[in-house]
Amino acid sequence: MKPGSSLMKHYLQFKDLRAEEYAYLFERTRTIKTRFKNYERYQPLVDRTLAMIFEKASTRTRVSFEAGMYQMGGSVLNLTTGDSQLGRAEPAEDTARVISRMVDIVMIRTYEQSRIERFAAHSRVPVINGLTNEYHPCQILADIYTYIEHRGSIQGKVVAWVGDGNNMANTWLQAAEILGFTVHVSTPSGYEVDPAVAGVRDSACYKVFNHPMQACEGAHLVTTDVWTSMGYEAENEERRKAFIDWCVDDEMMAVAQPDALFMHCLPAHRGEEVTAEVIDGAQSVVWDEAENRMHVQKALMEYLLLGRIG
Ligand code: CP
Ligand code: NVA
């Protein structure tokens, strides 16, 4: 796709793609992952460059995008706030105008969603959200692919969200609305999911429960996240008290479906949002989830740069 083409797509929120595009991406991910596992070279992105901009820390996002782009034959460059002019107040709009004349695709991890939207509005090339305060679409893409790999379609299933009404929770709600499943949400008081921020219109895609055990009842997937997300560290002490009963443990897993999976986007804090028994136990698929970040993002970059293959 030519830079600036009217067909160009950004991936800033989960709802930027439709259900049938997700069906395509999941199928494509399966092919790309199988080839990778068989050591088959697949390099459709030779001469393409990915710029990654990190305004917050990362392990998985950085490694999965970087390794994935190299595997597809492309190149990667990494910028952070501290080592670029972004840290010296160059506007996101100007940075976008400049970088997008030199590279083919951009991945950004930053604070406010409005910042990545301003960047994308001035970019000639596709921009991917690698996490903002509001959303983490690449993670949910990997999580749903992981669910499908283990259990088949997620349509009609129940996902229990235990913990903070944060970027991950918002994105799960968006995904539920698009892909036709339900999220059972339980957060401490004061940390609820805001459907307006989550950007969902259909209230049937989620149900709110006061107690985390109620949210887990009958769930096909139980998932959680850190009590304090990046950027909210000043609230750490207050959050540790508020979230004390929102720790996914064996009792919560026991009321879910017998074959329920456990997921966590990582990094995890054993003994806070999840017990070691659960995250290191038989129902946990957290390592597959982390690995699948790379495979789904390869399919996503291929789609944004080359469109549908075949
Ligand atoms: N899950 C995730 O996005 O991990 P990183 O913060 O390590 O990138
Ligand atoms: N909610 C977490 C996810 C980290 C991958 C955060 O934003 O820090």
mmCIF file of C-alpha atoms and ligand atoms in Angstrom:
data_model
loop_
_atom_site.group_PDB
_atom_site.id
_atom_site.type_symbol
_atom_site.label_atom_id
_atom_site.label_comp_id
_atom_site.label_asym_id
_atom_site.label_seq_id
_atom_site.Cartn_x
_atom_site.Cartn_y
_atom_site.Cartn_z
ATOM 1 C CA MET A 1 0.000 0.000 0.000
ATOM 2 C CA LYS A 2 1.408 3.397 -0.954
ATOM 3 C CA PRO A 3 2.073 5.843 1.918
ATOM 4 C CA GLY A 4 -0.883 8.194 2.274
ATOM 5 C CA SER A 5 -3.190 5.838 0.265
ATOM 6 C CA SER A 6 -6.869 6.221 1.074
ATOM 7 C CA LEU A 7 -6.869 2.485 1.832
ATOM 8 C CA MET A 8 -4.270 2.995 4.564
ATOM 9 C CA LYS A 9 -5.387 1.812 7.995
ATOM 10 C CA HIS A 10 -4.116 2.554 11.479
ATOM 11 C CA TYR A 11 -4.584 0.173 14.407
ATOM 12 C CA LEU A 12 -5.214 2.506 17.347
ATOM 13 C CA GLN A 13 -8.089 0.662 19.009
ATOM 14 C CA PHE A 14 -9.501 -2.848 18.757
ATOM 15 C CA LYS A 15 -12.566 -1.461 16.985
ATOM 16 C CA ASP A 16 -10.437 -0.183 14.110
ATOM 17 C CA LEU A 17 -10.919 -3.603 12.466
ATOM 18 C CA ARG A 18 -14.130 -5.511 11.749
ATOM 19 C CA ALA A 19 -15.022 -9.080 12.753
ATOM 20 C CA GLU A 20 -14.297 -10.427 9.283
ATOM 21 C CA GLU A 21 -10.878 -8.734 9.286
ATOM 22 C CA TYR A 22 -10.151 -10.434 12.604
ATOM 23 C CA ALA A 23 -11.201 -13.784 11.138
ATOM 24 C CA TYR A 24 -8.701 -13.169 8.323
ATOM 25 C CA LEU A 25 -5.942 -12.090 10.751
ATOM 26 C CA PHE A 26 -6.393 -15.145 12.992
ATOM 27 C CA GLU A 27 -6.187 -17.453 9.982
ATOM 28 C CA ARG A 28 -3.151 -15.583 8.688
ATOM 29 C CA THR A 29 -1.502 -15.759 12.123
ATOM 30 C CA ARG A 30 -1.917 -19.531 12.087
ATOM 31 C CA THR A 31 -0.132 -19.772 8.732
ATOM 32 C CA ILE A 32 2.660 -17.390 9.710
ATOM 33 C CA LYS A 33 3.205 -19.145 13.047
ATOM 34 C CA THR A 34 3.271 -22.593 11.444
ATOM 35 C CA ARG A 35 5.867 -21.447 8.900
ATOM 36 C CA PHE A 36 7.975 -19.930 11.674
ATOM 37 C CA LYS A 37 7.816 -23.157 13.710
ATOM 38 C CA ASN A 38 8.932 -25.106 10.628
ATOM 39 C CA TYR A 39 11.898 -22.747 10.099
ATOM 40 C CA GLU A 40 10.473 -21.679 6.717
ATOM 41 C CA ARG A 41 11.772 -18.299 5.609
ATOM 42 C CA TYR A 42 8.949 -15.825 4.951
ATOM 43 C CA GLN A 43 10.165 -12.328 4.130
ATOM 44 C CA PRO A 44 7.416 -10.222 2.515
ATOM 45 C CA LEU A 45 8.636 -7.008 4.188
ATOM 46 C CA VAL A 46 12.173 -6.753 2.788
ATOM 47 C CA ASP A 47 13.158 -3.060 2.552
ATOM 48 C CA ARG A 48 10.338 -2.015 4.910
ATOM 49 C CA THR A 49 11.200 -0.239 8.155
ATOM 50 C CA LEU A 50 9.277 -0.230 11.421
ATOM 51 C CA ALA A 51 9.874 2.674 13.839
ATOM 52 C CA MET A 52 8.995 1.893 17.443
ATOM 53 C CA ILE A 53 8.446 4.772 19.865
ATOM 54 C CA PHE A 54 8.411 3.886 23.544
ATOM 55 C CA GLU A 55 7.310 6.518 26.030
ATOM 56 C CA LYS A 56 6.810 3.768 28.660
ATOM 57 C CA ALA A 57 8.812 0.639 29.519
ATOM 58 C CA SER A 58 8.350 -2.673 27.677
ATOM 59 C CA THR A 59 9.743 -6.179 27.322
ATOM 60 C CA ARG A 60 7.196 -8.176 25.279
ATOM 61 C CA THR A 61 6.028 -5.408 22.966
ATOM 62 C CA ARG A 62 9.555 -4.396 22.085
ATOM 63 C CA VAL A 63 10.872 -7.920 21.523
ATOM 64 C CA SER A 64 7.805 -9.208 19.674
ATOM 65 C CA PHE A 65 7.649 -6.302 17.211
ATOM 66 C CA GLU A 66 11.398 -6.194 16.697
ATOM 67 C CA ALA A 67 11.925 -9.939 16.238
ATOM 68 C CA GLY A 68 8.769 -10.208 14.119
ATOM 69 C CA MET A 69 9.806 -7.438 11.740
ATOM 70 C CA TYR A 70 13.311 -8.893 11.288
ATOM 71 C CA GLN A 71 11.835 -12.347 10.624
ATOM 72 C CA MET A 72 9.715 -10.821 7.854
ATOM 73 C CA GLY A 73 12.820 -9.343 6.238
ATOM 74 C CA GLY A 74 12.352 -5.748 7.413
ATOM 75 C CA SER A 75 14.331 -3.401 9.635
ATOM 76 C CA VAL A 76 13.495 -1.806 12.955
ATOM 77 C CA LEU A 77 14.500 1.341 14.763
ATOM 78 C CA ASN A 78 13.718 2.147 18.336
ATOM 79 C CA LEU A 79 13.103 5.602 19.807
ATOM 80 C CA THR A 80 12.287 6.553 23.370
ATOM 81 C CA THR A 81 11.124 9.834 24.845
ATOM 82 C CA GLY A 82 14.486 10.342 26.509
ATOM 83 C CA ASP A 83 16.658 9.830 23.431
ATOM 84 C CA SER A 84 14.523 11.731 20.922
ATOM 85 C CA GLN A 85 13.184 15.262 20.589
ATOM 86 C CA LEU A 86 9.825 14.005 21.896
ATOM 87 C CA GLY A 87 11.352 14.388 25.351
ATOM 88 C CA ARG A 88 12.193 17.994 24.552
ATOM 89 C CA ALA A 89 8.625 18.908 23.640
ATOM 90 C CA GLU A 90 8.696 18.496 19.857
ATOM 91 C CA PRO A 91 4.975 18.120 19.020
ATOM 92 C CA ALA A 92 3.732 14.616 18.216
ATOM 93 C CA GLU A 93 2.292 16.024 14.979
ATOM 94 C CA ASP A 94 5.715 17.219 13.753
ATOM 95 C CA THR A 95 7.398 13.981 14.807
ATOM 96 C CA ALA A 96 4.770 12.068 12.826
ATOM 97 C CA ARG A 97 5.246 14.191 9.718
ATOM 98 C CA VAL A 98 9.016 13.615 9.792
ATOM 99 C CA ILE A 99 9.223 9.945 10.788
ATOM 100 C CA SER A 100 6.493 8.859 8.377
ATOM 101 C CA ARG A 101 8.475 10.237 5.425
ATOM 102 C CA MET A 102 11.322 7.852 6.290
ATOM 103 C CA VAL A 103 9.767 4.619 7.541
ATOM 104 C CA ASP A 104 6.893 2.383 6.416
ATOM 105 C CA ILE A 105 5.055 1.671 9.662
ATOM 106 C CA VAL A 106 5.142 3.013 13.231
ATOM 107 C CA MET A 107 4.349 1.397 16.572
ATOM 108 C CA ILE A 108 3.842 3.692 19.566
ATOM 109 C CA ARG A 109 3.527 3.055 23.306
ATOM 110 C CA THR A 110 2.493 6.209 25.105
ATOM 111 C CA TYR A 111 0.211 7.802 27.701
ATOM 112 C CA GLU A 112 -3.016 9.433 26.491
ATOM 113 C CA GLN A 113 -4.841 7.892 23.531
ATOM 114 C CA SER A 114 -5.236 11.431 22.188
ATOM 115 C CA ARG A 115 -1.455 11.574 21.712
ATOM 116 C CA ILE A 116 -1.317 8.527 19.403
ATOM 117 C CA GLU A 117 -4.405 9.816 17.574
ATOM 118 C CA ARG A 118 -2.712 13.169 16.925
ATOM 119 C CA PHE A 119 0.370 11.316 15.703
ATOM 120 C CA ALA A 120 -1.688 9.081 13.402
ATOM 121 C CA ALA A 121 -3.616 12.017 11.981
ATOM 122 C CA HIS A 122 -0.310 13.431 10.705
ATOM 123 C CA SER A 123 1.323 10.169 9.645
ATOM 124 C CA ARG A 124 1.629 9.052 6.018
ATOM 125 C CA VAL A 125 2.081 5.456 7.149
ATOM 126 C CA PRO A 126 0.110 3.036 9.356
ATOM 127 C CA VAL A 127 0.382 3.563 13.110
ATOM 128 C CA ILE A 128 -0.106 0.722 15.604
ATOM 129 C CA ASN A 129 -1.029 1.199 19.265
ATOM 130 C CA GLY A 130 1.504 -0.665 21.410
ATOM 131 C CA LEU A 131 -0.384 0.407 24.592
ATOM 132 C CA THR A 132 -1.881 3.662 25.803
ATOM 133 C CA ASN A 133 -3.535 4.562 29.104
ATOM 134 C CA GLU A 134 -6.859 3.646 27.503
ATOM 135 C CA TYR A 135 -6.198 0.614 25.251
ATOM 136 C CA HIS A 136 -3.879 -2.304 24.470
ATOM 137 C CA PRO A 137 -5.286 -3.786 21.247
ATOM 138 C CA CYS A 138 -2.240 -5.871 20.220
ATOM 139 C CA GLN A 139 -2.421 -7.709 23.546
ATOM 140 C CA ILE A 140 -6.099 -8.574 23.170
ATOM 141 C CA LEU A 141 -5.422 -9.669 19.584
ATOM 142 C CA ALA A 142 -2.843 -12.119 20.972
ATOM 143 C CA ASP A 143 -5.103 -13.190 23.848
ATOM 144 C CA ILE A 144 -8.038 -14.015 21.589
ATOM 145 C CA TYR A 145 -5.771 -15.854 19.152
ATOM 146 C CA THR A 146 -4.436 -17.836 22.124
ATOM 147 C CA TYR A 147 -7.979 -18.654 23.244
ATOM 148 C CA ILE A 148 -8.854 -19.853 19.735
ATOM 149 C CA GLU A 149 -5.707 -22.006 19.571
ATOM 150 C CA HIS A 150 -6.592 -23.743 22.823
ATOM 151 C CA ARG A 151 -10.387 -23.839 22.758
ATOM 152 C CA GLY A 152 -11.744 -22.762 19.348
ATOM 153 C CA SER A 153 -14.069 -19.818 18.693
ATOM 154 C CA ILE A 154 -14.555 -17.266 21.478
ATOM 155 C CA GLN A 155 -18.002 -16.316 20.178
ATOM 156 C CA GLY A 156 -20.666 -16.774 22.852
ATOM 157 C CA LYS A 157 -18.097 -17.422 25.583
ATOM 158 C CA VAL A 158 -17.697 -15.649 28.950
ATOM 159 C CA VAL A 159 -14.466 -13.877 29.875
ATOM 160 C CA ALA A 160 -14.075 -12.898 33.556
ATOM 161 C CA TRP A 161 -12.112 -9.701 34.113
ATOM 162 C CA VAL A 162 -10.884 -9.449 37.730
ATOM 163 C CA GLY A 163 -9.147 -6.220 38.757
ATOM 164 C CA ASP A 164 -8.568 -2.723 37.468
ATOM 165 C CA GLY A 165 -10.899 -1.107 34.928
ATOM 166 C CA ASN A 166 -7.821 -0.234 32.869
ATOM 167 C CA ASN A 167 -6.520 -0.292 29.272
ATOM 168 C CA MET A 168 -6.779 -4.095 29.106
ATOM 169 C CA ALA A 169 -10.336 -4.140 30.500
ATOM 170 C CA ASN A 170 -11.455 -1.437 28.046
ATOM 171 C CA THR A 171 -10.010 -3.390 25.142
ATOM 172 C CA TRP A 172 -11.647 -6.654 26.242
ATOM 173 C CA LEU A 173 -15.011 -4.840 26.169
ATOM 174 C CA GLN A 174 -14.383 -3.537 22.654
ATOM 175 C CA ALA A 175 -13.405 -7.021 21.518
ATOM 176 C CA ALA A 176 -16.532 -8.537 23.104
ATOM 177 C CA GLU A 177 -18.754 -6.128 21.203
ATOM 178 C CA ILE A 178 -17.043 -6.900 17.880
ATOM 179 C CA LEU A 179 -16.516 -10.652 18.230
ATOM 180 C CA GLY A 180 -19.711 -11.554 20.110
ATOM 181 C CA PHE A 181 -18.722 -12.711 23.579
ATOM 182 C CA THR A 182 -19.441 -11.376 27.082
ATOM 183 C CA VAL A 183 -17.064 -9.923 29.685
ATOM 184 C CA HIS A 184 -17.961 -10.390 33.349
ATOM 185 C CA VAL A 185 -16.213 -7.504 35.058
ATOM 186 C CA SER A 186 -15.396 -7.182 38.740
ATOM 187 C CA THR A 187 -13.339 -4.226 39.936
ATOM 188 C CA PRO A 188 -12.957 -2.591 43.349
ATOM 189 C CA SER A 189 -15.177 0.416 43.900
ATOM 190 C CA GLY A 190 -13.630 3.509 42.346
ATOM 191 C CA TYR A 191 -11.798 1.492 39.646
ATOM 192 C CA GLU A 192 -14.785 0.565 37.457
ATOM 193 C CA VAL A 193 -14.651 0.283 33.685
ATOM 194 C CA ASP A 194 -16.166 3.365 32.070
ATOM 195 C CA PRO A 195 -18.087 2.209 28.961
ATOM 196 C CA ALA A 196 -17.662 5.663 27.403
ATOM 197 C CA VAL A 197 -13.868 5.389 27.690
ATOM 198 C CA ALA A 198 -13.984 1.740 26.624
ATOM 199 C CA GLY A 199 -15.921 2.971 23.607
ATOM 200 C CA VAL A 200 -18.669 0.336 23.642
ATOM 201 C CA ARG A 201 -22.276 1.040 22.730
ATOM 202 C CA ASP A 202 -23.826 -2.383 23.340
ATOM 203 C CA SER A 203 -24.284 -2.884 27.090
ATOM 204 C CA ALA A 204 -25.019 -6.586 26.420
ATOM 205 C CA CYS A 205 -21.299 -7.247 25.836
ATOM 206 C CA TYR A 206 -20.442 -6.896 29.529
ATOM 207 C CA LYS A 207 -21.928 -7.458 33.000
ATOM 208 C CA VAL A 208 -20.658 -5.918 36.215
ATOM 209 C CA PHE A 209 -20.294 -7.935 39.448
ATOM 210 C CA ASN A 210 -19.390 -6.623 42.898
ATOM 211 C CA HIS A 211 -17.530 -9.757 43.938
ATOM 212 C CA PRO A 212 -14.779 -11.319 41.785
ATOM 213 C CA MET A 213 -16.071 -14.838 42.582
ATOM 214 C CA GLN A 214 -19.398 -13.928 40.932
ATOM 215 C CA ALA A 215 -17.588 -12.697 37.823
ATOM 216 C CA CYS A 216 -15.631 -15.970 37.573
ATOM 217 C CA GLU A 217 -18.689 -18.232 37.916
ATOM 218 C CA GLY A 218 -19.044 -20.288 34.734
ATOM 219 C CA ALA A 219 -16.364 -18.286 32.892
ATOM 220 C CA HIS A 220 -14.481 -19.883 30.000
ATOM 221 C CA LEU A 221 -11.497 -17.591 30.548
ATOM 222 C CA VAL A 222 -10.361 -15.793 33.706
ATOM 223 C CA THR A 223 -7.994 -12.882 33.249
ATOM 224 C CA THR A 224 -6.448 -10.094 35.264
ATOM 225 C CA ASP A 225 -3.676 -7.500 35.176
ATOM 226 C CA VAL A 226 -1.457 -5.513 37.515
ATOM 227 C CA TRP A 227 -3.158 -3.440 40.208
ATOM 228 C CA THR A 228 -1.113 -0.377 39.190
ATOM 229 C CA SER A 229 -0.553 0.296 35.507
ATOM 230 C CA MET A 230 2.367 2.287 34.128
ATOM 231 C CA GLY A 231 1.838 5.977 34.744
ATOM 232 C CA TYR A 232 -0.232 5.444 37.915
ATOM 233 C CA GLU A 233 2.645 4.602 40.276
ATOM 234 C CA ALA A 234 1.786 7.480 42.652
ATOM 235 C CA GLU A 235 -1.444 5.589 43.521
ATOM 236 C CA ASN A 236 0.396 2.373 44.366
ATOM 237 C CA GLU A 237 -0.205 2.290 48.130
ATOM 238 C CA GLU A 238 -3.858 3.262 47.852
ATOM 239 C CA ARG A 239 -4.384 0.626 45.156
ATOM 240 C CA ARG A 240 -2.709 -2.134 47.171
ATOM 241 C CA LYS A 241 -5.369 -1.649 49.851
ATOM 242 C CA ALA A 242 -8.313 -1.291 47.453
ATOM 243 C CA PHE A 243 -7.424 -4.387 45.370
ATOM 244 C CA ILE A 244 -6.611 -6.809 48.192
ATOM 245 C CA ASP A 245 -9.660 -9.057 47.438
ATOM 246 C CA TRP A 246 -9.051 -8.972 43.663
ATOM 247 C CA CYS A 247 -6.402 -11.675 43.552
ATOM 248 C CA VAL A 248 -7.190 -14.560 41.180
ATOM 249 C CA ASP A 249 -6.756 -17.725 43.229
ATOM 250 C CA ASP A 250 -7.701 -21.415 43.108
ATOM 251 C CA GLU A 251 -11.149 -20.689 44.570
ATOM 252 C CA MET A 252 -11.969 -18.312 41.732
ATOM 253 C CA MET A 253 -10.690 -20.788 39.129
ATOM 254 C CA ALA A 254 -12.760 -23.543 40.795
ATOM 255 C CA VAL A 255 -16.072 -21.735 40.121
ATOM 256 C CA ALA A 256 -15.164 -21.091 36.464
ATOM 257 C CA GLN A 257 -15.718 -23.779 33.790
ATOM 258 C CA PRO A 258 -13.664 -26.917 34.532
ATOM 259 C CA ASP A 259 -11.600 -26.284 31.390
ATOM 260 C CA ALA A 260 -11.340 -22.506 31.895
ATOM 261 C CA LEU A 261 -8.078 -20.869 30.857
ATOM 262 C CA PHE A 262 -6.164 -18.273 32.864
ATOM 263 C CA MET A 263 -4.514 -15.328 31.078
ATOM 264 C CA HIS A 264 -2.412 -12.350 32.160
ATOM 265 C CA CYS A 265 -0.779 -9.917 29.731
ATOM 266 C CA LEU A 266 2.343 -9.803 31.961
ATOM 267 C CA PRO A 267 4.379 -8.541 33.740
ATOM 268 C CA ALA A 268 2.718 -10.265 36.729
ATOM 269 C CA HIS A 269 3.066 -9.817 40.469
ATOM 270 C CA ARG A 270 2.564 -13.191 42.122
ATOM 271 C CA GLY A 271 0.733 -12.753 45.427
ATOM 272 C CA GLU A 272 -0.961 -9.532 44.288
ATOM 273 C CA GLU A 273 -3.348 -9.832 41.325
ATOM 274 C CA VAL A 274 -2.782 -13.609 40.954
ATOM 275 C CA THR A 275 -1.449 -16.415 43.125
ATOM 276 C CA ALA A 276 1.635 -18.351 42.022
ATOM 277 C CA GLU A 277 -0.537 -21.517 42.025
ATOM 278 C CA VAL A 278 -2.824 -20.081 39.348
ATOM 279 C CA ILE A 279 -0.313 -18.338 37.075
ATOM 280 C CA ASP A 280 2.107 -21.285 37.238
ATOM 281 C CA GLY A 281 -0.699 -23.861 37.220
ATOM 282 C CA ALA A 282 -2.178 -26.138 34.563
ATOM 283 C CA GLN A 283 -4.915 -23.742 33.414
ATOM 284 C CA SER A 284 -2.520 -20.863 32.762
ATOM 285 C CA VAL A 285 -1.559 -20.102 29.157
ATOM 286 C CA VAL A 286 0.430 -16.939 29.857
ATOM 287 C CA TRP A 287 3.577 -18.041 27.981
ATOM 288 C CA ASP A 288 1.599 -18.898 24.847
ATOM 289 C CA GLU A 289 -0.089 -15.531 25.188
ATOM 290 C CA ALA A 290 3.273 -13.756 25.299
ATOM 291 C CA GLU A 291 4.670 -15.727 22.350
ATOM 292 C CA ASN A 292 1.558 -15.101 20.289
ATOM 293 C CA ARG A 293 2.135 -11.336 20.514
ATOM 294 C CA MET A 294 4.833 -11.862 17.890
ATOM 295 C CA HIS A 295 2.775 -14.046 15.561
ATOM 296 C CA VAL A 296 -0.364 -11.870 15.584
ATOM 297 C CA GLN A 297 1.656 -8.692 15.129
ATOM 298 C CA LYS A 298 3.442 -10.185 12.123
ATOM 299 C CA ALA A 299 0.021 -10.864 10.585
ATOM 300 C CA LEU A 300 -1.114 -7.363 11.533
ATOM 301 C CA MET A 301 1.938 -5.629 10.000
ATOM 302 C CA GLU A 302 1.618 -7.724 6.862
ATOM 303 C CA TYR A 303 -2.071 -6.756 6.592
ATOM 304 C CA LEU A 304 -1.492 -3.043 7.191
ATOM 305 C CA LEU A 305 1.390 -2.916 4.691
ATOM 306 C CA LEU A 306 0.399 -5.399 1.986
ATOM 307 C CA GLY A 307 -3.343 -5.962 2.419
ATOM 308 C CA ARG A 308 -4.789 -9.457 2.093
ATOM 309 C CA ILE A 309 -2.482 -12.162 0.847
ATOM 310 C CA GLY A 310 -3.864 -14.716 -1.569
HETATM 311 N N1 CP B 1 2.111 -7.308 27.899
HETATM 312 C C1 CP B 1 2.953 -6.332 27.470
HETATM 313 O O1 CP B 1 2.581 -5.430 26.697
HETATM 314 O O2 CP B 1 4.205 -6.433 27.973
HETATM 315 P P1 CP B 1 5.360 -5.350 27.919
HETATM 316 O O3 CP B 1 4.955 -4.210 28.805
HETATM 317 O O4 CP B 1 6.567 -6.067 28.437
HETATM 318 O O5 CP B 1 5.546 -4.884 26.506
HETATM 319 N N1 NVA B 2 -2.201 -2.373 32.311
HETATM 320 C C1 NVA B 2 -0.772 -2.528 32.226
HETATM 321 C C2 NVA B 2 -0.412 -3.420 31.103
HETATM 322 C C3 NVA B 2 1.058 -3.660 30.938
HETATM 323 C C4 NVA B 2 1.379 -4.480 29.726
HETATM 324 C C5 NVA B 2 -0.113 -1.157 32.079
HETATM 325 O O1 NVA B 2 -0.667 -0.321 31.355
HETATM 326 O O2 NVA B 2 0.930 -0.929 32.694
#
